[in-house]
Structures are given as structure tokens and as C-alpha cells.
Short mmCIF file of N, CA and C and ligand atoms in Angstrom, two decimals:
data_model
loop_
_atom_site.label_atom_id
_atom_site.label_comp_id
_atom_site.label_asym_id
_atom_site.label_seq_id
_atom_site.Cartn_x
_atom_site.Cartn_y
_atom_site.Cartn_z
N MET A 1 -6.87 -6.59 -14.49
CA MET A 1 -6.39 -7.93 -14.87
C MET A 1 -7.14 -8.98 -14.04
N SER A 2 -7.80 -9.89 -14.71
CA SER A 2 -8.70 -10.81 -14.01
C SER A 2 -7.94 -11.82 -13.15
N ASP A 3 -6.65 -12.05 -13.45
CA ASP A 3 -5.91 -13.02 -12.65
C ASP A 3 -5.05 -12.35 -11.58
N CYS A 4 -5.25 -11.05 -11.35
CA CYS A 4 -4.45 -10.33 -10.36
C CYS A 4 -5.24 -10.24 -9.06
N LEU A 5 -4.62 -10.70 -7.96
CA LEU A 5 -5.28 -10.70 -6.65
C LEU A 5 -5.78 -9.30 -6.27
N PHE A 6 -4.91 -8.29 -6.42
CA PHE A 6 -5.31 -6.96 -5.95
C PHE A 6 -6.37 -6.34 -6.87
N CYS A 7 -6.32 -6.59 -8.17
CA CYS A 7 -7.40 -6.13 -9.05
C CYS A 7 -8.73 -6.76 -8.61
N ARG A 8 -8.69 -8.02 -8.20
CA ARG A 8 -9.92 -8.69 -7.78
C ARG A 8 -10.41 -8.16 -6.44
N MET A 9 -9.52 -7.64 -5.62
CA MET A 9 -9.94 -6.99 -4.37
C MET A 9 -10.58 -5.64 -4.67
N VAL A 10 -10.06 -4.92 -5.65
CA VAL A 10 -10.65 -3.63 -6.02
C VAL A 10 -12.09 -3.82 -6.50
N THR A 11 -12.34 -4.87 -7.26
CA THR A 11 -13.70 -5.09 -7.78
C THR A 11 -14.64 -5.69 -6.73
N GLY A 12 -14.08 -6.17 -5.60
CA GLY A 12 -14.90 -6.78 -4.56
C GLY A 12 -15.07 -8.28 -4.73
N GLU A 13 -14.44 -8.83 -5.77
CA GLU A 13 -14.54 -10.27 -6.01
C GLU A 13 -13.87 -11.06 -4.89
N ILE A 14 -12.80 -10.48 -4.34
CA ILE A 14 -12.12 -11.06 -3.17
C ILE A 14 -12.23 -10.03 -2.05
N PRO A 15 -12.63 -10.47 -0.83
CA PRO A 15 -12.87 -9.50 0.24
C PRO A 15 -11.60 -8.78 0.69
N ALA A 16 -11.77 -7.54 1.12
CA ALA A 16 -10.66 -6.74 1.63
C ALA A 16 -11.16 -5.96 2.85
N ASP A 17 -10.26 -5.78 3.83
CA ASP A 17 -10.58 -4.94 5.00
C ASP A 17 -10.16 -3.51 4.63
N VAL A 18 -11.08 -2.82 3.97
CA VAL A 18 -10.77 -1.51 3.37
C VAL A 18 -10.72 -0.43 4.45
N VAL A 19 -9.66 0.38 4.43
CA VAL A 19 -9.52 1.46 5.40
C VAL A 19 -9.56 2.84 4.74
N HIS A 20 -9.37 2.91 3.42
CA HIS A 20 -9.34 4.22 2.74
C HIS A 20 -9.56 3.97 1.26
N GLU A 21 -10.27 4.89 0.62
CA GLU A 21 -10.53 4.75 -0.82
C GLU A 21 -10.71 6.12 -1.41
N THR A 22 -10.16 6.33 -2.60
CA THR A 22 -10.43 7.53 -3.39
C THR A 22 -10.86 7.07 -4.78
N GLY A 23 -11.08 8.02 -5.67
CA GLY A 23 -11.50 7.64 -7.02
C GLY A 23 -10.53 6.68 -7.69
N ARG A 24 -9.24 6.86 -7.42
CA ARG A 24 -8.25 6.06 -8.15
C ARG A 24 -7.33 5.24 -7.24
N THR A 25 -7.56 5.27 -5.91
CA THR A 25 -6.70 4.50 -5.00
C THR A 25 -7.56 3.68 -4.05
N PHE A 26 -6.91 2.68 -3.44
CA PHE A 26 -7.63 1.71 -2.62
C PHE A 26 -6.64 1.26 -1.54
N ALA A 27 -7.07 1.17 -0.28
CA ALA A 27 -6.17 0.78 0.81
C ALA A 27 -6.87 -0.20 1.74
N PHE A 28 -6.14 -1.23 2.13
CA PHE A 28 -6.74 -2.30 2.94
C PHE A 28 -5.67 -2.91 3.83
N ARG A 29 -6.12 -3.53 4.93
CA ARG A 29 -5.16 -4.11 5.89
C ARG A 29 -4.51 -5.36 5.29
N ASP A 30 -3.18 -5.47 5.56
CA ASP A 30 -2.44 -6.64 5.11
C ASP A 30 -2.93 -7.86 5.89
N ILE A 31 -3.09 -8.98 5.21
CA ILE A 31 -3.61 -10.20 5.83
C ILE A 31 -2.58 -10.82 6.79
N ASN A 32 -1.32 -10.45 6.66
CA ASN A 32 -0.24 -11.00 7.49
C ASN A 32 0.59 -9.84 8.05
N PRO A 33 -0.01 -9.10 9.02
CA PRO A 33 0.60 -7.84 9.44
C PRO A 33 1.97 -8.01 10.09
N GLN A 34 2.88 -7.12 9.73
CA GLN A 34 4.24 -7.12 10.28
C GLN A 34 4.43 -6.02 11.31
N ALA A 35 3.37 -5.28 11.61
CA ALA A 35 3.41 -4.19 12.60
C ALA A 35 1.96 -3.94 13.02
N PRO A 36 1.75 -3.23 14.15
CA PRO A 36 0.38 -2.96 14.58
C PRO A 36 -0.48 -2.30 13.50
N THR A 37 0.11 -1.37 12.76
CA THR A 37 -0.55 -0.88 11.53
C THR A 37 0.22 -1.42 10.34
N HIS A 38 -0.47 -2.15 9.47
CA HIS A 38 0.13 -2.63 8.22
C HIS A 38 -0.96 -2.60 7.17
N VAL A 39 -0.91 -1.55 6.37
CA VAL A 39 -1.94 -1.30 5.35
C VAL A 39 -1.25 -1.28 3.99
N LEU A 40 -1.91 -1.82 2.99
CA LEU A 40 -1.42 -1.78 1.61
C LEU A 40 -2.22 -0.75 0.84
N VAL A 41 -1.52 0.14 0.13
CA VAL A 41 -2.17 1.19 -0.67
C VAL A 41 -1.82 0.95 -2.13
N ILE A 42 -2.84 0.89 -2.96
CA ILE A 42 -2.64 0.55 -4.37
C ILE A 42 -3.40 1.53 -5.27
N PRO A 43 -2.94 1.65 -6.52
CA PRO A 43 -3.79 2.29 -7.53
C PRO A 43 -4.85 1.28 -7.96
N LYS A 44 -6.04 1.75 -8.27
CA LYS A 44 -7.07 0.82 -8.76
C LYS A 44 -6.69 0.24 -10.12
N ASP A 45 -5.99 1.04 -10.92
CA ASP A 45 -5.51 0.54 -12.21
C ASP A 45 -4.33 -0.40 -11.98
N HIS A 46 -4.21 -1.38 -12.85
CA HIS A 46 -3.12 -2.36 -12.72
C HIS A 46 -1.83 -1.82 -13.32
N HIS A 47 -0.79 -1.73 -12.48
CA HIS A 47 0.59 -1.48 -12.90
C HIS A 47 1.45 -2.39 -12.02
N ALA A 48 2.48 -3.01 -12.61
CA ALA A 48 3.20 -4.04 -11.87
C ALA A 48 4.11 -3.48 -10.78
N THR A 49 4.79 -2.38 -11.08
CA THR A 49 5.77 -1.83 -10.13
C THR A 49 5.64 -0.31 -10.08
N ALA A 50 6.28 0.27 -9.06
CA ALA A 50 6.26 1.74 -8.94
C ALA A 50 6.95 2.39 -10.14
N GLY A 51 8.01 1.76 -10.63
CA GLY A 51 8.74 2.32 -11.77
C GLY A 51 7.89 2.34 -13.03
N LEU A 52 7.12 1.27 -13.23
CA LEU A 52 6.24 1.24 -14.40
C LEU A 52 5.08 2.22 -14.23
N LEU A 53 4.59 2.34 -12.99
CA LEU A 53 3.49 3.28 -12.74
C LEU A 53 3.94 4.71 -13.00
N VAL A 54 5.12 5.09 -12.50
CA VAL A 54 5.54 6.49 -12.65
C VAL A 54 5.79 6.82 -14.12
N GLY A 55 6.19 5.82 -14.92
CA GLY A 55 6.35 6.05 -16.35
C GLY A 55 5.02 6.23 -17.05
N ALA A 56 4.02 5.46 -16.61
CA ALA A 56 2.72 5.47 -17.30
C ALA A 56 1.82 6.61 -16.82
N ASP A 57 1.88 6.92 -15.51
CA ASP A 57 0.90 7.85 -14.92
C ASP A 57 1.49 8.45 -13.64
N PRO A 58 2.43 9.40 -13.78
CA PRO A 58 3.09 9.95 -12.58
C PRO A 58 2.12 10.58 -11.60
N GLN A 59 1.06 11.18 -12.10
CA GLN A 59 0.05 11.78 -11.22
C GLN A 59 -0.55 10.71 -10.30
N LEU A 60 -0.77 9.53 -10.84
CA LEU A 60 -1.38 8.46 -10.04
C LEU A 60 -0.43 7.99 -8.94
N LEU A 61 0.88 7.94 -9.22
CA LEU A 61 1.83 7.59 -8.16
C LEU A 61 1.73 8.61 -7.03
N GLY A 62 1.60 9.89 -7.38
CA GLY A 62 1.41 10.92 -6.37
C GLY A 62 0.14 10.70 -5.56
N GLU A 63 -0.91 10.27 -6.23
CA GLU A 63 -2.17 10.02 -5.52
C GLU A 63 -2.02 8.84 -4.56
N VAL A 64 -1.24 7.83 -4.95
CA VAL A 64 -1.02 6.67 -4.07
C VAL A 64 -0.23 7.10 -2.82
N VAL A 65 0.80 7.94 -3.02
CA VAL A 65 1.58 8.41 -1.86
C VAL A 65 0.70 9.28 -0.97
N ALA A 66 -0.13 10.13 -1.56
CA ALA A 66 -1.03 10.98 -0.76
C ALA A 66 -2.01 10.11 0.01
N ALA A 67 -2.50 9.05 -0.59
CA ALA A 67 -3.43 8.14 0.10
C ALA A 67 -2.71 7.44 1.26
N ALA A 68 -1.45 7.06 1.05
CA ALA A 68 -0.68 6.42 2.12
C ALA A 68 -0.52 7.37 3.30
N HIS A 69 -0.27 8.63 3.01
CA HIS A 69 -0.14 9.63 4.09
C HIS A 69 -1.48 9.82 4.80
N ALA A 70 -2.55 9.81 4.05
CA ALA A 70 -3.88 9.94 4.66
C ALA A 70 -4.17 8.74 5.57
N VAL A 71 -3.77 7.56 5.15
CA VAL A 71 -3.93 6.37 6.00
C VAL A 71 -3.12 6.54 7.29
N ALA A 72 -1.88 7.01 7.16
CA ALA A 72 -1.03 7.20 8.35
C ALA A 72 -1.67 8.20 9.30
N MET A 73 -2.26 9.25 8.78
CA MET A 73 -2.96 10.22 9.64
C MET A 73 -4.14 9.55 10.32
N GLN A 74 -4.90 8.81 9.55
CA GLN A 74 -6.10 8.13 10.06
C GLN A 74 -5.74 7.13 11.16
N GLU A 75 -4.57 6.49 11.03
CA GLU A 75 -4.13 5.47 11.99
C GLU A 75 -3.38 6.08 13.17
N GLY A 76 -3.25 7.41 13.19
CA GLY A 76 -2.58 8.08 14.30
C GLY A 76 -1.06 7.98 14.26
N LEU A 77 -0.50 7.75 13.07
CA LEU A 77 0.95 7.58 12.95
C LEU A 77 1.66 8.92 12.70
N VAL A 78 0.92 9.90 12.26
CA VAL A 78 1.41 11.29 12.13
C VAL A 78 0.23 12.21 12.42
N THR A 79 0.57 13.46 12.72
CA THR A 79 -0.47 14.45 12.95
C THR A 79 -0.35 15.53 11.89
N ALA A 80 -1.31 16.43 11.89
CA ALA A 80 -1.23 17.57 10.97
C ALA A 80 -0.03 18.45 11.30
N ASP A 81 0.44 18.39 12.57
CA ASP A 81 1.53 19.26 13.03
C ASP A 81 2.92 18.70 12.78
N GLY A 82 3.06 17.38 12.68
CA GLY A 82 4.41 16.83 12.58
C GLY A 82 4.42 15.33 12.38
N PRO A 83 5.63 14.78 12.13
CA PRO A 83 5.75 13.37 11.72
C PRO A 83 5.89 12.41 12.90
N GLU A 84 5.22 12.66 14.02
CA GLU A 84 5.33 11.75 15.15
C GLU A 84 4.05 10.95 15.33
N PRO A 85 4.15 9.68 15.75
CA PRO A 85 5.38 8.92 16.00
C PRO A 85 6.10 8.49 14.71
N GLY A 86 5.40 8.43 13.61
CA GLY A 86 6.06 8.13 12.33
C GLY A 86 5.64 6.79 11.76
N TYR A 87 6.01 6.61 10.52
CA TYR A 87 5.65 5.39 9.80
C TYR A 87 6.66 5.14 8.68
N ARG A 88 6.57 3.98 8.06
CA ARG A 88 7.46 3.63 6.95
C ARG A 88 6.63 3.22 5.74
N LEU A 89 7.05 3.70 4.56
CA LEU A 89 6.48 3.25 3.29
C LEU A 89 7.48 2.31 2.64
N VAL A 90 7.00 1.17 2.17
CA VAL A 90 7.86 0.18 1.51
C VAL A 90 7.20 -0.21 0.19
N ALA A 91 8.00 -0.24 -0.87
CA ALA A 91 7.52 -0.74 -2.16
C ALA A 91 8.50 -1.83 -2.61
N ASN A 92 8.21 -3.06 -2.25
CA ASN A 92 9.05 -4.17 -2.70
C ASN A 92 8.93 -4.30 -4.21
N THR A 93 10.08 -4.40 -4.88
CA THR A 93 10.09 -4.46 -6.35
C THR A 93 10.99 -5.60 -6.79
N GLY A 94 10.37 -6.63 -7.36
CA GLY A 94 11.13 -7.75 -7.91
C GLY A 94 11.49 -8.79 -6.87
N PRO A 95 12.04 -9.91 -7.33
CA PRO A 95 12.27 -11.06 -6.45
C PRO A 95 13.29 -10.81 -5.34
N ALA A 96 14.32 -10.00 -5.59
CA ALA A 96 15.31 -9.77 -4.53
C ALA A 96 14.69 -9.06 -3.34
N ALA A 97 13.67 -8.26 -3.60
CA ALA A 97 12.99 -7.53 -2.52
C ALA A 97 11.81 -8.32 -1.96
N GLY A 98 11.50 -9.46 -2.58
CA GLY A 98 10.41 -10.29 -2.07
C GLY A 98 9.03 -9.88 -2.55
N GLN A 99 8.95 -9.19 -3.69
CA GLN A 99 7.62 -8.83 -4.21
C GLN A 99 6.87 -10.10 -4.61
N THR A 100 5.70 -10.29 -4.00
CA THR A 100 4.91 -11.49 -4.29
C THR A 100 3.65 -11.19 -5.08
N VAL A 101 3.16 -9.95 -4.98
CA VAL A 101 1.97 -9.56 -5.75
C VAL A 101 2.40 -8.50 -6.74
N HIS A 102 2.18 -8.78 -8.03
CA HIS A 102 2.73 -7.93 -9.08
C HIS A 102 1.72 -6.88 -9.54
N HIS A 103 1.16 -6.21 -8.54
CA HIS A 103 0.33 -5.02 -8.70
C HIS A 103 0.91 -4.05 -7.68
N VAL A 104 1.45 -2.92 -8.15
CA VAL A 104 2.22 -2.05 -7.26
C VAL A 104 1.42 -1.71 -5.99
N HIS A 105 2.13 -1.78 -4.86
CA HIS A 105 1.50 -1.46 -3.58
C HIS A 105 2.51 -0.84 -2.65
N LEU A 106 2.07 0.13 -1.88
CA LEU A 106 2.89 0.69 -0.81
C LEU A 106 2.44 0.04 0.49
N HIS A 107 3.41 -0.53 1.22
CA HIS A 107 3.13 -0.99 2.58
C HIS A 107 3.25 0.23 3.50
N VAL A 108 2.22 0.51 4.29
CA VAL A 108 2.28 1.53 5.33
C VAL A 108 2.43 0.79 6.65
N LEU A 109 3.60 0.97 7.27
CA LEU A 109 3.93 0.23 8.50
C LEU A 109 4.12 1.22 9.64
N GLY A 110 3.56 0.90 10.79
CA GLY A 110 3.75 1.76 11.95
C GLY A 110 3.13 1.16 13.19
N GLY A 111 3.25 1.91 14.28
CA GLY A 111 2.66 1.46 15.54
C GLY A 111 3.65 0.77 16.45
N ARG A 112 4.90 0.64 16.01
CA ARG A 112 5.99 0.14 16.85
C ARG A 112 7.29 0.76 16.35
N ASP A 113 8.37 0.57 17.15
CA ASP A 113 9.68 1.04 16.69
C ASP A 113 10.11 0.12 15.56
N LEU A 114 10.22 0.64 14.36
CA LEU A 114 10.46 -0.21 13.18
C LEU A 114 11.93 -0.56 12.98
N GLY A 115 12.83 0.19 13.61
CA GLY A 115 14.25 -0.11 13.48
C GLY A 115 14.79 0.20 12.09
N TRP A 116 16.10 0.31 12.01
CA TRP A 116 16.77 0.54 10.73
C TRP A 116 18.23 0.09 10.86
N PRO A 117 18.81 -0.62 9.89
CA PRO A 117 18.19 -1.05 8.64
C PRO A 117 17.22 -2.20 8.84
N PRO A 118 16.31 -2.40 7.86
CA PRO A 118 15.39 -3.53 7.95
C PRO A 118 16.15 -4.83 7.80
N GLY A 119 15.57 -5.90 8.27
CA GLY A 119 16.23 -7.21 8.20
C GLY A 119 16.32 -7.74 6.80
P1 LIG B 201 4.84 -7.98 -1.34
O1 LIG B 201 5.58 -9.15 -0.73
O2 LIG B 201 5.53 -6.67 -1.16
O3 LIG B 201 4.44 -8.27 -2.77
O4 LIG B 201 3.52 -7.83 -0.48
C1 LIG B 201 2.34 -8.53 -0.73
C2 LIG B 201 1.53 -8.44 0.54
O5 LIG B 201 0.20 -8.81 0.25
C3 LIG B 201 2.03 -9.34 1.68
O6 LIG B 201 2.41 -8.54 2.80
C4 LIG B 201 0.83 -10.23 1.97
O7 LIG B 201 0.66 -10.51 3.34
C5 LIG B 201 -0.33 -9.40 1.42
N1 LIG B 201 -1.51 -10.15 1.03
C6 LIG B 201 -1.56 -11.28 0.27
N2 LIG B 201 -2.83 -11.67 0.11
C7 LIG B 201 -3.61 -10.77 0.77
C8 LIG B 201 -5.02 -10.64 0.98
N3 LIG B 201 -5.90 -11.50 0.48
N4 LIG B 201 -5.44 -9.59 1.74
C9 LIG B 201 -4.57 -8.71 2.26
N5 LIG B 201 -3.23 -8.78 2.09
C10 LIG B 201 -2.76 -9.81 1.36
ZN1 LIG B 202 -3.77 -5.85 -10.57
#
């Protein structure tokens, strides 16, 4: 979609600080980080929400989650042996959750004690 910010980052039209890429996924640092590690992981194809993505292409949602885990490993948030120190995946969906970019993305957050419940 030519008017979608994240689609334009996938094509390189808008710059991104890319940390991980596969054939169908793309990951880059959030411009307004909320934690020492804050990376956004997206499918290269445009889908508005996780729910719409899983209906259209469940395999691709799996690839996005796998890419998020690979980013967490790369950032030292988990090891091959276990989930320490850990990280959080967030998929804001709709206005009540504060979704501002309508191209599905997983926030990978880590590098500090994230607390629970979120604010
Ligand atoms: P959400 O509120 O869940 O839709 O998240 C959208 C995220 O995109 C926010 O955390 C923004 O900081 C981030 N963002 C917006 N523009 C850019 C950009 N040009 N590069 C990287 N991250 C961005
Ligand atoms: Zn898009």
C-alpha cells in the first residue's frame, strides 16, 4: 500500500534501522523506544491487524513470531537454553490499544524490568 508508512519502509522509500530480515518479514528499531530494546517486526505484505493476518495467511503470522524470537535472541534477551532475561511481545490492535500504524507489527520490548500489568 503506497500510503502505508511500514510498506514504504519495506521498499526503502522511508529509511529504517533494520535489525533482521527474512523473505517475508522485516524488523527495525522503533523511532520512539520505550525500552533499551524496542524493535518492530512486521510482515512485508500489508495486513492491518494480527487477526486479519491470521485469517489471510496463518503461516505468515508464525513467521513474524519466529522473527520476533530471532530478534530477541540477537538482542541478548533470551538464549538458546532458556527465556532469560526475557522480553515482551505486544500487538496493539485498534484505537483502545493505541494502534497508530495500521500495518500489523509486533513490538519486541526488553532490556529492563518491564513490569506487569502495563500502564
Ligand atoms: P502502534 O502504536 O502499536 O501502532 O505502534 C507504532 C509504532 O511505530 C510506535 O511505537 C512508533 O514510535 C513507531 N514508529 C512510527 N514511525 C516510525 C518510523 N519512521 N520508524 C520507526 N518506528 C516508527
Ligand atoms: Zn503496509
